[in-house]
Short mmCIF file of C-alpha atoms in Angstrom, two decimals:
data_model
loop_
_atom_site.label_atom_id
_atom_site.label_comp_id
_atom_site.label_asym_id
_atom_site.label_seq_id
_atom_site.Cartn_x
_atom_site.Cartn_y
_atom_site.Cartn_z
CA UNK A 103 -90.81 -191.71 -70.52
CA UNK A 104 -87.47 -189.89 -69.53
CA UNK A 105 -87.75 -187.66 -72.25
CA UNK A 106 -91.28 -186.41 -71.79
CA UNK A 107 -90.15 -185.87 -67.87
CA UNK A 108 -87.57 -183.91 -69.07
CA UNK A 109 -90.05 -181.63 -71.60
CA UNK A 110 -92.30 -181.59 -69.18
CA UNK A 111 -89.86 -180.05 -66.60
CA UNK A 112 -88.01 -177.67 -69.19
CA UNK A 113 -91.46 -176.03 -70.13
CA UNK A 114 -92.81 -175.81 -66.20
CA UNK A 115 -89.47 -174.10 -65.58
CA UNK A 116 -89.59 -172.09 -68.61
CA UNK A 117 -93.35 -170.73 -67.98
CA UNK A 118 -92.14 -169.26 -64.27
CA UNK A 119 -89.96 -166.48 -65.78
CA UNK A 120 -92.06 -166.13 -69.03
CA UNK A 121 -95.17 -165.74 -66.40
CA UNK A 122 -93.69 -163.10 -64.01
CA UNK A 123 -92.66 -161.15 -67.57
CA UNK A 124 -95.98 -160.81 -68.75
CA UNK A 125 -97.68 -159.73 -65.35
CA UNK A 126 -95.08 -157.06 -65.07
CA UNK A 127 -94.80 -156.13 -68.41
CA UNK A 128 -96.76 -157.81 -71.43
CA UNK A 129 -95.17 -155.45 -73.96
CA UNK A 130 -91.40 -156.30 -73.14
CA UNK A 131 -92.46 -160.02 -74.52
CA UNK A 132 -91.92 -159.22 -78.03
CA UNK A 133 -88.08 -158.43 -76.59
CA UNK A 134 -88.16 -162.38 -76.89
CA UNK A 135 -88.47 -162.42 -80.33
CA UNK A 136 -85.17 -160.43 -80.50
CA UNK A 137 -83.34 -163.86 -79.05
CA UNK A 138 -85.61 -166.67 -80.53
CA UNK A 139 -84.50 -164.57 -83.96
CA UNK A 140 -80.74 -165.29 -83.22
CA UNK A 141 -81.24 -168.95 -82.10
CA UNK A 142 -82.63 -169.57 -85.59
CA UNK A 143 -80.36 -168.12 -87.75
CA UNK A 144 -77.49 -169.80 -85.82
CA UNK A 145 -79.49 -173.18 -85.74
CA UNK A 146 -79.91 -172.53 -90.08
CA UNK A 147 -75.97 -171.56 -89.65
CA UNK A 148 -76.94 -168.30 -91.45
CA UNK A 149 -73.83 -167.06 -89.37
CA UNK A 150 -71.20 -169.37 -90.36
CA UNK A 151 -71.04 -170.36 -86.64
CA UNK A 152 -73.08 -173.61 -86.69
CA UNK A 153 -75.64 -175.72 -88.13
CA UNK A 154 -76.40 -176.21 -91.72
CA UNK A 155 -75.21 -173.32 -93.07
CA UNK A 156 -71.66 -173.60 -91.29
CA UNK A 157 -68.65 -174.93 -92.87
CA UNK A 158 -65.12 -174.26 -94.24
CA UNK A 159 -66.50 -173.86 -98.00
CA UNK A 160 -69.26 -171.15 -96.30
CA UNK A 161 -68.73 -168.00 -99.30
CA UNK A 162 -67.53 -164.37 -97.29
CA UNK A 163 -69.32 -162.38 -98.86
CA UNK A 164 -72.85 -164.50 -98.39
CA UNK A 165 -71.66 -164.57 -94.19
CA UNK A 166 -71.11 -161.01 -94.62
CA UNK A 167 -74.62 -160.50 -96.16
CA UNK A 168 -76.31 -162.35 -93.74
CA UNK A 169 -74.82 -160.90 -90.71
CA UNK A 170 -75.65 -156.91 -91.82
CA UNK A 171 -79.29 -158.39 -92.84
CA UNK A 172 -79.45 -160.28 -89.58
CA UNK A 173 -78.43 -157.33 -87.53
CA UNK A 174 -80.51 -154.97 -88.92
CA UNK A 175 -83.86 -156.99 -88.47
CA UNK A 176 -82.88 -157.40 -84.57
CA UNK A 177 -82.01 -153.97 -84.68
CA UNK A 178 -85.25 -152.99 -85.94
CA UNK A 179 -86.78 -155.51 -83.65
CA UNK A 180 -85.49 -154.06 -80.65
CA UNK A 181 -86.69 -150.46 -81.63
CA UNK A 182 -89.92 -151.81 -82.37
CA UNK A 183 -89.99 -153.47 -78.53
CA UNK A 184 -88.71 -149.98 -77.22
CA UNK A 185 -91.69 -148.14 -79.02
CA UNK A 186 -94.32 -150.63 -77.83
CA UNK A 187 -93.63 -149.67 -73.78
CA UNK A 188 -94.88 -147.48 -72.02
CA UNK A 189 -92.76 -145.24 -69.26
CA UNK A 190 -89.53 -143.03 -69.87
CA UNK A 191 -86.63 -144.36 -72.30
CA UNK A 192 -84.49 -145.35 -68.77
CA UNK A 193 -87.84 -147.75 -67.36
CA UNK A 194 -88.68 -148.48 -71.26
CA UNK A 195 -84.36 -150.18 -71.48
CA UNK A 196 -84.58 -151.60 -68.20
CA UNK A 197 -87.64 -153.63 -69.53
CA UNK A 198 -85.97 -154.64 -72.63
CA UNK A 199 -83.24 -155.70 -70.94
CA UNK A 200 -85.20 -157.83 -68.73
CA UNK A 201 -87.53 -159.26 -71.84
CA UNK A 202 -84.26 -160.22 -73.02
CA UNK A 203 -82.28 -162.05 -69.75
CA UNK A 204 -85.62 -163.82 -69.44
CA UNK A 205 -85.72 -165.22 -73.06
CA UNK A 206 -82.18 -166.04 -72.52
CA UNK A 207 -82.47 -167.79 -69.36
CA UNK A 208 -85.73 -169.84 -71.40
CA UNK A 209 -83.45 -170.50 -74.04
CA UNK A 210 -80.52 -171.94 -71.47
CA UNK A 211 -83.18 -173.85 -70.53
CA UNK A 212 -84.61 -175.52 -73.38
CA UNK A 213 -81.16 -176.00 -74.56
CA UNK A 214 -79.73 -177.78 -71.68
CA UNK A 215 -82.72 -180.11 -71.74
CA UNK A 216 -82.04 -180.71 -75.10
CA UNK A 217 -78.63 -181.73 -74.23
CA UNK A 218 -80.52 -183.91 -71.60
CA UNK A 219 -82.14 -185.55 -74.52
CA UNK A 220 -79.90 -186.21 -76.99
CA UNK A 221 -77.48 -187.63 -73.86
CA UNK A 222 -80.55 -190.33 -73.14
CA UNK A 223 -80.40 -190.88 -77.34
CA UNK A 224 -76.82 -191.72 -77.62
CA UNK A 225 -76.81 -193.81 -74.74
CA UNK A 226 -79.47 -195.96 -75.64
CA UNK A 227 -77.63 -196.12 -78.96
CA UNK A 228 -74.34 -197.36 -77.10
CA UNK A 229 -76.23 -199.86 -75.24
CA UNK A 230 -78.48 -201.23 -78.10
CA UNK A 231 -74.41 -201.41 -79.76
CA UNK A 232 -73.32 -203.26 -77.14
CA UNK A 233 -76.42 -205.77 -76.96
CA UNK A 234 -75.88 -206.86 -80.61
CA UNK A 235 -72.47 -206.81 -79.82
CA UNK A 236 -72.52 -209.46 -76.80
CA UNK A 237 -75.12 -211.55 -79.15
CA UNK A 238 -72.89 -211.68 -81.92
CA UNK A 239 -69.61 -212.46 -79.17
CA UNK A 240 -72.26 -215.44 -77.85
CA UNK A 241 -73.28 -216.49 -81.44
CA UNK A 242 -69.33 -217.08 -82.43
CA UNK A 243 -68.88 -220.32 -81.04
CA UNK A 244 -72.01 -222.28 -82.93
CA UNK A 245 -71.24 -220.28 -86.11
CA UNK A 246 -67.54 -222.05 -85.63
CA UNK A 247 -68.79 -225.50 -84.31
CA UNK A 248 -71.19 -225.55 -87.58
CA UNK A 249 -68.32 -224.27 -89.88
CA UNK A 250 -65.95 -227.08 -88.06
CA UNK A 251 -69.06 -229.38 -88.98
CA UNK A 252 -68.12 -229.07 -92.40
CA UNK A 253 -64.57 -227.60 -93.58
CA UNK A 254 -64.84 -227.83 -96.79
CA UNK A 255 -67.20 -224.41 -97.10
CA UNK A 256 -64.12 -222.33 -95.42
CA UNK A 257 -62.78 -221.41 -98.59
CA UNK A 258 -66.49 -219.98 -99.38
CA UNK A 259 -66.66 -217.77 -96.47
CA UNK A 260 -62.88 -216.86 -96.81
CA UNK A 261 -63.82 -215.27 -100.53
CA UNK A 262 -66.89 -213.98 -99.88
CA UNK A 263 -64.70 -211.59 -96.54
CA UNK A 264 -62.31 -211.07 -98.92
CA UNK A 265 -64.87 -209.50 -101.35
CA UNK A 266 -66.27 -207.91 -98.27
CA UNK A 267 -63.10 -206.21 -97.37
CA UNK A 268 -62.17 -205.45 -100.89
CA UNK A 269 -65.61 -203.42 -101.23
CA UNK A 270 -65.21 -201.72 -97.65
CA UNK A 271 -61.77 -200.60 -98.50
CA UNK A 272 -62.51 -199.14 -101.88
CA UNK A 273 -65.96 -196.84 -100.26
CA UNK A 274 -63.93 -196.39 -97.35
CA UNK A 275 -60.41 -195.05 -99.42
CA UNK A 276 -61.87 -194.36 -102.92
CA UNK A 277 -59.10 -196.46 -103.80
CA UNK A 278 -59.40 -200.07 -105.29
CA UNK A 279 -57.27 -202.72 -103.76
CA UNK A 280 -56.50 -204.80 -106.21
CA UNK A 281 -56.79 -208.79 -106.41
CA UNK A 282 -56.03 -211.43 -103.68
CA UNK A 283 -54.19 -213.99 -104.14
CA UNK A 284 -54.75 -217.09 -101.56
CA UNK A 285 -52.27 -219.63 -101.20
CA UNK A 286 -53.17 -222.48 -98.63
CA UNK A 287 -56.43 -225.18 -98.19
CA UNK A 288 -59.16 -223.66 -96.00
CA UNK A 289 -60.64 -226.71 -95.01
CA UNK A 290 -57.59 -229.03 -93.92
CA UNK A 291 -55.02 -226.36 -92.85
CA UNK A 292 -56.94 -223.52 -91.86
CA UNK A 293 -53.69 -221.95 -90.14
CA UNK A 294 -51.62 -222.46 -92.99
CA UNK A 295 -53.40 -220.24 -95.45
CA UNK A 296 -51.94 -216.61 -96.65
CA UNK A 297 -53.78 -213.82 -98.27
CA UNK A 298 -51.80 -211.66 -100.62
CA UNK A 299 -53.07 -208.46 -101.63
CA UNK A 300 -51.98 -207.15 -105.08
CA UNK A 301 -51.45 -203.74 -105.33
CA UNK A 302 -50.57 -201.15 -107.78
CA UNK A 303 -48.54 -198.35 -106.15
CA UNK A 304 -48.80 -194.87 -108.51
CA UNK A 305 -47.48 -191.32 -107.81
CA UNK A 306 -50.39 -190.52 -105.78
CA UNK A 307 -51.14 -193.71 -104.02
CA UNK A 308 -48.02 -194.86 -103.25
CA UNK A 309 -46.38 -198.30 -101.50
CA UNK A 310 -46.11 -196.03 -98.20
CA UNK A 311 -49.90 -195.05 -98.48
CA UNK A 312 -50.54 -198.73 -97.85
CA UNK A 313 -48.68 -198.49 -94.58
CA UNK A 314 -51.76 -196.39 -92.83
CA UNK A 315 -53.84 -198.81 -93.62
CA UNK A 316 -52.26 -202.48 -93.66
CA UNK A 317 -52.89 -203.43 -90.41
CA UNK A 318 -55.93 -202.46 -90.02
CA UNK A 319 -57.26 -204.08 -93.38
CA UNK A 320 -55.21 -206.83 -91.26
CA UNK A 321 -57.40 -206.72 -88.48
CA UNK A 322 -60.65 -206.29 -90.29
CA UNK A 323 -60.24 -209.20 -92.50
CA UNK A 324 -59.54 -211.70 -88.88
CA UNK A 325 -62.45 -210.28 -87.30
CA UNK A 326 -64.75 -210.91 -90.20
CA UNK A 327 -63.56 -214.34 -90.68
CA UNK A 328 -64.07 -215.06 -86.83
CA UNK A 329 -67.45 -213.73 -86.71
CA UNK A 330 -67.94 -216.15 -89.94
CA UNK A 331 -66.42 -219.22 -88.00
CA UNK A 332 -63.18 -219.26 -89.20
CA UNK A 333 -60.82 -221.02 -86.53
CA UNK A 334 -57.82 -219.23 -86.74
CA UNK A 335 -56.10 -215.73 -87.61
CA UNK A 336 -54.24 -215.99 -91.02
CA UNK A 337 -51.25 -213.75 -92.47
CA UNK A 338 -51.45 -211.16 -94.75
CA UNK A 339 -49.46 -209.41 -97.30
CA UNK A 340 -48.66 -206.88 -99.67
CA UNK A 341 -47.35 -207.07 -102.76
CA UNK A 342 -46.50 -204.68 -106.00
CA UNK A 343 -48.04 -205.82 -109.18
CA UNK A 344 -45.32 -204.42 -110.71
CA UNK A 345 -42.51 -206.83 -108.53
CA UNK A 346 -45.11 -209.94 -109.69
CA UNK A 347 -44.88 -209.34 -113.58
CA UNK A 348 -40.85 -208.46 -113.84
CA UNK A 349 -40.43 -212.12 -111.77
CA UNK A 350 -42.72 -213.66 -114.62
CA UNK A 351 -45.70 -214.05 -112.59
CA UNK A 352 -47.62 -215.65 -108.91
CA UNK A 353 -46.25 -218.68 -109.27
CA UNK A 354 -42.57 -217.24 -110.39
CA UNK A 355 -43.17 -214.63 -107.83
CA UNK A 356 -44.41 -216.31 -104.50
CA UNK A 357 -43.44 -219.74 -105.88
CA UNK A 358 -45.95 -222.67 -106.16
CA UNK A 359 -47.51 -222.54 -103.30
CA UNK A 360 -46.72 -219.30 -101.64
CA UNK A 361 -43.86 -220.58 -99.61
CA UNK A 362 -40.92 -218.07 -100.94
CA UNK A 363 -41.72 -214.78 -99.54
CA UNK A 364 -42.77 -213.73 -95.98
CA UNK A 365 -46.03 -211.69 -95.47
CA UNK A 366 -45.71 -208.31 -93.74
CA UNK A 367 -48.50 -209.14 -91.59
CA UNK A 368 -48.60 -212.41 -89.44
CA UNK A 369 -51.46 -213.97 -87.97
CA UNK A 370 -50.02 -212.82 -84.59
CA UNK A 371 -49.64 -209.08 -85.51
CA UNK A 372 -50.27 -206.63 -83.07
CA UNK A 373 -51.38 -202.89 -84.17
CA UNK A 374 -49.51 -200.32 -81.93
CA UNK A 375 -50.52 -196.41 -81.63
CA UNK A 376 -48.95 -196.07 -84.88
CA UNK A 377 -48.64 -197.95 -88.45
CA UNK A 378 -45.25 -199.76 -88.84
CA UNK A 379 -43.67 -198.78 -92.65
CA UNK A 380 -44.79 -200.79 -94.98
CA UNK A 381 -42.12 -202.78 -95.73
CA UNK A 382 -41.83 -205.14 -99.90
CA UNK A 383 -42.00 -208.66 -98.72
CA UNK A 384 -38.85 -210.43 -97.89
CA UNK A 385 -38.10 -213.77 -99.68
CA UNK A 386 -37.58 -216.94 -97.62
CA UNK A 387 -33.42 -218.70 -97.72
#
């Protein structure tokens, strides 16, 4: 209903000026079509100044095109509105002018009620966000209380975030992550359990690359897991596929079960305003 109020407003606003333009002078109304003409092509980003059109990979010579073209049909526009009126060449400019400041000041107008509009849209956005939000905050406890109900499907939902964040990462980076490797029992000692993330490091993508985004895969994965139920945060680490084989393997590596090296990122990590250097794991003794 807000919306329409606001159409409804713009337009009865819009048709005062517009009115008193065409009882004056009917014939300096095509003047409008001189500014509807430039809202258009900028809308269309014919200009290279907005819209669809607009963008860094925009060709020069195409911009160039369009603006001579575009010029030239408002020129000829304009000496097609001059022709139309009636009176000497001073009263036939002033009237142009005016055809013009009034299909500016429509075009203010219309815009800013636009603005109005698309204001109303993202904030019903926000707050249908936040609704789903506050039901998923209130639906956290019986989602845990049912997982609590029986343990032994933790080690389900842990794999199937871990697939979840492995997917997210790679459409998110264009980079895969790897494997996980989980050392720890879900369902008895939920607190207990590491994730290690295998990585690859290459000239491109290197070990440092995986600093900008550590603790926030970090993050992601403990915020999954306690919207699944999961009762506690868990560590997570890094480690170079490389390191893994030249030790002879996981087991050689982060010894039987997991307890030799120290994940980068503990279960009580906190991310500051910028991503700590990814660090190789330190060994334990």
């Amino acid at each position: 209903m807000k919306v329409v109020w606001i159409w409804v407003t713009a337009l009865v606003i819009s048709a005062v000026p517009v009115g008193w333009l065409a009882r004056r002078n009917p014939r300096s109304l095509l003047a409008g079509v001189l500014v509807v003409a430039l809202f258009v092509v900028y809308a269309l980003g014919g200009f290279g100044l907005g819209g669809a059109g607009a963008g860094p990979t925009s060709d020069i010579a195409g911009l160039l095109i369009t603006w001579i073209v575009g010029m030239a049909v408002l020129a000829c526009l304009l000496l097609i509105t001059l022709a139309r009126m009636n009176g000497s060449f001073s009263e036939r400019i002033k009237w142009t002018g005016a055809g013009v400041g009034v299909w500016i000041l429509v075009a203010m107008i219309v815009s800013r009620a636009s603005g109005e509009v698309q204001d109303l849209q993202m904030e019903a956005e926000s707050q249908a966000f936040l609704d789903r939000a506050a039901r998923a905050e209130a639906e956290i406890p019986r989602t845990r209380a049912k997982l609590d109900r029986t343990p032994e499907r933790r080690r389900a939902v842990l794999d199937s975030t871990l697939a979840k964040v492995k997917g997210d990462f790679a459409a998110s980076h264009y980079q895969e992550l790897g494997r996980f490797v989980v050392f720890g029992n879900p369902a008895t000692e939920p607190d207990r359990v590491v994730v290690w993330a295998v990585v690859t490091p290459t000239r491109q993508v290197t070990w440092l690359w995986y600093s900008f985004h550590g603790e926030r895969l970090h993050q992601q994965m403990n915020n999954l897991l306690r919207e699944r139920g999961y009762p506690v945060k868990i560590a997570l680490g890094f480690a170079s596929s490389a390191a893994i084989d030249s030790a002879g393997g996981d087991e050689a590596y982060f010894g039987h079960d997991g307890s030799q090296v120290i994940p980068q990122y503990l279960p009580d990590n906190v991310i500051g305003n910028h991503p700590r250097r990814l660090e190789a794991p330190r060994r334990k003794g």
